[in-house]
Coordinates of N, CA and C in Angstrom, one line a residue:
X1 N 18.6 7.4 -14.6 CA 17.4 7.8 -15.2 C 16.5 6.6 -15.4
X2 N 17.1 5.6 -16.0 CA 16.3 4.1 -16.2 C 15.9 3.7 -15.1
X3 N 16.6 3.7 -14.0 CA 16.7 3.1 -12.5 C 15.3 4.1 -11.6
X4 N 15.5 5.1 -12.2 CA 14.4 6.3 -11.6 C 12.9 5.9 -12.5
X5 N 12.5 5.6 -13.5 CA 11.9 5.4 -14.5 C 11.2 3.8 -13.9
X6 N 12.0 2.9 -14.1 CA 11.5 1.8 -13.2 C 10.6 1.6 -11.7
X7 N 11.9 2.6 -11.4 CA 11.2 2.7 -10.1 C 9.6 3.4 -9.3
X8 N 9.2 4.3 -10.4 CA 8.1 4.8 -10.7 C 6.9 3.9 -11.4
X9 N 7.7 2.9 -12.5 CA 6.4 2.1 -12.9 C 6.3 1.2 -11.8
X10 N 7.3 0.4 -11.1 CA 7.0 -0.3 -10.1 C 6.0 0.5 -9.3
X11 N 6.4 1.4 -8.7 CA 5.4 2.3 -7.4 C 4.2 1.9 -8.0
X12 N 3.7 2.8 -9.3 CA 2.6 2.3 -10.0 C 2.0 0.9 -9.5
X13 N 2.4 0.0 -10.4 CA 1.8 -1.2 -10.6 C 1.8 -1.6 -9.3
X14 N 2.2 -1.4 -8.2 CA 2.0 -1.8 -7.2 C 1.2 -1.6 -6.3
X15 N 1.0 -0.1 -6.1 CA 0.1 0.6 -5.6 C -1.1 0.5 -6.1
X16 N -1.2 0.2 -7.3 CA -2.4 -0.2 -7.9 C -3.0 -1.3 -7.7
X17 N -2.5 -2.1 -7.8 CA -2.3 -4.0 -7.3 C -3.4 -3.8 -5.9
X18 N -2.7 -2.8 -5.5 CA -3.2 -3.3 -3.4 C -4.2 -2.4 -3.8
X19 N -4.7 -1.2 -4.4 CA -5.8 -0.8 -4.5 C -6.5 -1.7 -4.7
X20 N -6.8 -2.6 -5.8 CA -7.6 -3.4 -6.2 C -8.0 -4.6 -5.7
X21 N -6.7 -4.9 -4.7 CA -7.2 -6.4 -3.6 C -7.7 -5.5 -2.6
X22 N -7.5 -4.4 -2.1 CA -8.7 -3.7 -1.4 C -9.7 -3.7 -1.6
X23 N -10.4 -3.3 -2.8 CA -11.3 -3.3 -3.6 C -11.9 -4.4 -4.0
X24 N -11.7 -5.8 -4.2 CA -12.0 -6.9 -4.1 C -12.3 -7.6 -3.0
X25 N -11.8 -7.3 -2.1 CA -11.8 -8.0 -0.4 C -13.2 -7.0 -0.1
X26 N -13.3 -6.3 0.1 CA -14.5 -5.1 0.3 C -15.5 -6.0 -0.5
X27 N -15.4 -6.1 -1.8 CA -16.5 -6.7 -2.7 C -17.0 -8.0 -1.8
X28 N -15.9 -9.2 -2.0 CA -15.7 -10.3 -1.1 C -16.4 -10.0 -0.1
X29 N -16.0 -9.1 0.9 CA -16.6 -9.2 2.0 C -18.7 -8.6 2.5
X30 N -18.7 -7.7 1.5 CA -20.1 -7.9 1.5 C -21.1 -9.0 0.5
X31 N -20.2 -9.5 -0.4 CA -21.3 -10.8 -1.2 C -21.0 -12.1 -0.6
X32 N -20.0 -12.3 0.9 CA -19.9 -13.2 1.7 C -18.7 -14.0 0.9
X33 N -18.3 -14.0 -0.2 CA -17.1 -14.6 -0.7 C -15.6 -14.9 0.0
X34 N -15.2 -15.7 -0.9 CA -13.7 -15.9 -0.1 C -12.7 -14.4 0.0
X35 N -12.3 -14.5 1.0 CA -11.5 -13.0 1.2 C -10.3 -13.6 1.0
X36 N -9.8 -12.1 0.9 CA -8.2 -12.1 0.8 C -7.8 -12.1 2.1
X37 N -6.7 -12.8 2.6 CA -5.6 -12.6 3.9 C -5.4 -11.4 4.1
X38 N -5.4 -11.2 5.3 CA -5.2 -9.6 5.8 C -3.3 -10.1 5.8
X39 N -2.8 -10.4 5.8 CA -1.6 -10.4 5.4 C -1.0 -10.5 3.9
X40 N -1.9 -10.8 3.2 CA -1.4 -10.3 1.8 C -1.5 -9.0 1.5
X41 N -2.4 -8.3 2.3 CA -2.9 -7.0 1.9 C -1.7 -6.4 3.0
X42 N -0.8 -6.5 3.6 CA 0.2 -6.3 4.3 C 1.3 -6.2 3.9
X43 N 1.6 -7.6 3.1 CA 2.9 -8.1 1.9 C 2.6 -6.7 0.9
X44 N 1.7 -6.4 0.4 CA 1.9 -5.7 -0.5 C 1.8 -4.5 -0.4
X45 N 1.5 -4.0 0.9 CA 1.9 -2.6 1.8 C 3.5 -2.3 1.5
X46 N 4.0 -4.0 2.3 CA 5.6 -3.5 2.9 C 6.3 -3.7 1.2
X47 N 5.6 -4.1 0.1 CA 6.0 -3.9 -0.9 C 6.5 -2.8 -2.0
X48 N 5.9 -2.0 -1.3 CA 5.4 -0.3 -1.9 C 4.3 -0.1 -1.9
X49 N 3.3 -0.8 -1.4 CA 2.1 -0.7 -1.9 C 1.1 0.2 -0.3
X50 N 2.9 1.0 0.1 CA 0.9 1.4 1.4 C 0.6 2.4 0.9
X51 N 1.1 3.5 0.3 CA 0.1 4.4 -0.3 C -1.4 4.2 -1.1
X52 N -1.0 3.2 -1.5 CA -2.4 2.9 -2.9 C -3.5 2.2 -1.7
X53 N -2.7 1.0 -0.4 CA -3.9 0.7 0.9 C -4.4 1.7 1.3
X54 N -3.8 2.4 1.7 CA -4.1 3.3 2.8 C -5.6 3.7 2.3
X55 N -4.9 4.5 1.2 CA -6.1 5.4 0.4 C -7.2 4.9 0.0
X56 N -7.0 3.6 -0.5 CA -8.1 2.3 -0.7 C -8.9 2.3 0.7
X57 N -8.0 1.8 1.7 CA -9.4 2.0 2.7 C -10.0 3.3 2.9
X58 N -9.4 4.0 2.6 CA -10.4 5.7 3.5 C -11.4 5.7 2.3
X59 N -11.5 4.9 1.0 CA -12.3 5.7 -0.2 C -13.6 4.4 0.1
X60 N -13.1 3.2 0.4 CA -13.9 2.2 0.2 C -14.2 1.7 1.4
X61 N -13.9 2.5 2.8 CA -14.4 2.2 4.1 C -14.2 1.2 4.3
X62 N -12.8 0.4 3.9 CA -12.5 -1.0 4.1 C -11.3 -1.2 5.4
X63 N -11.4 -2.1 6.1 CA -10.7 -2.3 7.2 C -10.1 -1.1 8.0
X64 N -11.2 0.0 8.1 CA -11.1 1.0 9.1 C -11.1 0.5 10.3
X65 N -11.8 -0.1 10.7 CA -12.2 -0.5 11.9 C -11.2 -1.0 13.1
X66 N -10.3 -1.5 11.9 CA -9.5 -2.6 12.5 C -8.1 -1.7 13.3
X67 N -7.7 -1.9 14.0 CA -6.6 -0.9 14.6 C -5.5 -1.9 13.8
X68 N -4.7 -2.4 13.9 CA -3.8 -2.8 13.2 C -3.4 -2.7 11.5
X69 N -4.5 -2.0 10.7 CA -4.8 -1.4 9.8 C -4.8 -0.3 9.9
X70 N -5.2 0.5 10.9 CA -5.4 2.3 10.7 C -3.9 2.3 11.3
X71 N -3.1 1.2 12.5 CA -2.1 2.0 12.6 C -0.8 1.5 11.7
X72 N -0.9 0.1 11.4 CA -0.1 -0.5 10.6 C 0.6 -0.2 9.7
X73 N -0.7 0.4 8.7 CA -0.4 0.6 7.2 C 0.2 2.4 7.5
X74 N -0.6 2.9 7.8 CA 0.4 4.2 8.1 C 1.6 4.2 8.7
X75 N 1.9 3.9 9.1 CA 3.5 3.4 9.5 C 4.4 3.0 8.7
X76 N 3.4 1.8 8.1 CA 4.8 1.5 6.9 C 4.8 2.6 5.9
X77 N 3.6 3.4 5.4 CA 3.9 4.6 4.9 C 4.7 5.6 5.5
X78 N 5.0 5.7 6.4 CA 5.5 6.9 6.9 C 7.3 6.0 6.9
X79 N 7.1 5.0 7.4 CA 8.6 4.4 7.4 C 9.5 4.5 6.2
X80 N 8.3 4.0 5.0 CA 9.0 4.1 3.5 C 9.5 5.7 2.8
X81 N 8.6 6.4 3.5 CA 8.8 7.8 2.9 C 10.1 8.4 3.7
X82 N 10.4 7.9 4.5 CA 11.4 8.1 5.3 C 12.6 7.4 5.1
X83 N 12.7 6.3 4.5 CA 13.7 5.6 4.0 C 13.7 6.1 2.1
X84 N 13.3 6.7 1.9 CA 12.8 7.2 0.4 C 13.6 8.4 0.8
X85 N 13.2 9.1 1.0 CA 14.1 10.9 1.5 C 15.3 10.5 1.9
X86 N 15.8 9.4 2.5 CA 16.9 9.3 3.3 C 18.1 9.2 2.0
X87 N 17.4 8.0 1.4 CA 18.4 7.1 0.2 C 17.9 8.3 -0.5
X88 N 17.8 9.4 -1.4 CA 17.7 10.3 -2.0 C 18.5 11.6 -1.3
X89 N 18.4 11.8 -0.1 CA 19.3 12.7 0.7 C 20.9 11.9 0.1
X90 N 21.0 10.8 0.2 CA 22.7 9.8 -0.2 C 22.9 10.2 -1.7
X91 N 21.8 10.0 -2.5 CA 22.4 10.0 -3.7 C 22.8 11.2 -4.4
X92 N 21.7 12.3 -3.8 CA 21.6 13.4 -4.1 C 21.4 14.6 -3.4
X93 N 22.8 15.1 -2.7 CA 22.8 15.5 -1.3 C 22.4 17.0 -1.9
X94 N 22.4 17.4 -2.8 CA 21.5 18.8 -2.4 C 20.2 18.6 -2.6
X95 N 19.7 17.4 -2.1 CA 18.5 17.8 -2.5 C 17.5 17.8 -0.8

């Protein structure tokens, strides 16, 4: 239950995190400012954080463009949700 509880505020705070460097790099990138690394915004995909990217770019039309973004970050979403059901199928086989 603690371990499940954690693991939820982590998702959080993380997914949040990469919303917001989405959201900053978008800013950054139309007032010509220093951007963020498109690999930080990656680190914190494979972190937990591609759901909160993903969504960040479709709301804030940020790094659509880029193929290695549209197919990237979906992937590692789809990889994690698949390694998530998997380790949950182990711990908790009726489920």
């Amino acid at each position: 239950m603690l371990l499940e509880k954690f693991l939820i505020s982590y998702l959080l705070f993380i997914n949040l995190l990469s919303s917001a460097f989405i959201f900053h790099d978008k800013r950054a990138a139309k007032l010509n400012k220093q951007r963020i690394r498109e690999r930080t915004l990656f680190i914190l995909a494979i972190l937990g954080g591609s759901l909160g990217t993903f969504f960040s770019m479709l709301i804030f039309h940020h790094k659509t463009r880029k193929l290695k973004f549209m197919i990237g970050i979906p992937f590692i979403l789809i990889l994690q949700l698949v390694i998530g059901f998997s380790v949950e199928r182990n711990i908790h086989p009726s489920f």
